[in-house]
Coordinates of C-alpha atoms in Angstrom, one line a residue:
X1 CA 26.6 -5.2 30.0
X2 CA 26.7 -1.2 30.3
X3 CA 23.3 0.9 28.7
X4 CA 23.2 3.1 26.7
X5 CA 25.3 1.1 24.3
X6 CA 26.3 1.1 20.2
X7 CA 24.9 -1.7 18.2
X8 CA 24.2 -2.8 14.7
X9 CA 20.4 -4.1 14.5
X10 CA 19.2 -6.7 12.4
X11 CA 15.3 -6.4 11.8
X12 CA 13.2 -7.4 9.2
X13 CA 10.1 -5.6 10.7
X14 CA 11.5 -2.1 9.6
X15 CA 14.1 -3.9 6.9
X16 CA 17.2 -3.1 8.8
X17 CA 20.6 -4.9 7.6
X18 CA 23.2 -4.0 10.5
X19 CA 21.9 -0.6 11.2
X20 CA 23.6 1.6 13.8
X21 CA 21.9 2.1 16.5
X22 CA 22.0 2.9 20.5
X23 CA 20.5 0.3 22.8
X24 CA 19.3 1.9 25.8
X25 CA 16.7 -0.6 27.4
X26 CA 15.5 -4.0 27.4
X27 CA 12.2 -3.8 28.5
X28 CA 9.9 -6.5 30.6
X29 CA 7.4 -6.5 27.9
X30 CA 9.6 -8.2 24.9
X31 CA 11.2 -5.8 23.4
X32 CA 14.5 -3.3 22.9
X33 CA 14.0 0.5 22.9
X34 CA 16.8 1.5 20.8
X35 CA 17.8 4.9 19.6
X36 CA 17.9 5.1 15.6
X37 CA 18.7 7.9 12.6
X38 CA 16.1 8.0 10.3
X39 CA 16.1 10.8 7.5
X40 CA 18.5 13.2 9.7
X41 CA 16.4 12.5 12.4
X42 CA 16.8 10.3 15.9
X43 CA 14.2 8.3 17.1
X44 CA 13.1 6.3 19.6
X45 CA 11.9 2.5 18.3
X46 CA 10.7 0.0 19.6
X47 CA 11.3 -3.7 18.6
X48 CA 10.4 -7.3 19.6
X49 CA 13.6 -9.7 20.9
X50 CA 12.2 -12.3 19.4
X51 CA 12.5 -10.7 15.7
X52 CA 16.2 -8.6 16.3
X53 CA 18.9 -9.2 16.4
X54 CA 21.9 -7.2 17.7
X55 CA 25.5 -7.1 17.5
X56 CA 27.4 -4.7 19.5
X57 CA 29.7 -2.1 17.8
X58 CA 32.6 -2.6 20.1
X59 CA 34.3 -5.5 19.6
X60 CA 35.3 -7.7 22.3
X61 CA 39.0 -7.5 23.2
X62 CA 41.0 -10.4 22.5
X63 CA 42.6 -12.9 25.0
X64 CA 46.0 -14.3 24.9
X65 CA 44.9 -18.2 25.2
X66 CA 46.5 -20.0 27.7
X67 CA 48.8 -22.8 26.4
X68 CA 50.4 -24.6 29.9
X69 CA 47.9 -25.7 32.0
X70 CA 48.9 -27.7 34.6
X71 CA 46.5 -30.5 35.2

């Protein structure tokens, strides 16, 4: 995983439900360092890993299923 990376943030602490942001770092202290826009300004936010859900904004590439596996 490369950082920074665009993510959707879910957190009850700040009332975020799919808010677009940028994951900048995963800190040893147990929190995500994120950049979020609020009221038209960019803010650095630290959210605990245990209470925050992240979804990477860019979808994974589709992988073609392998149909003929020799056993």
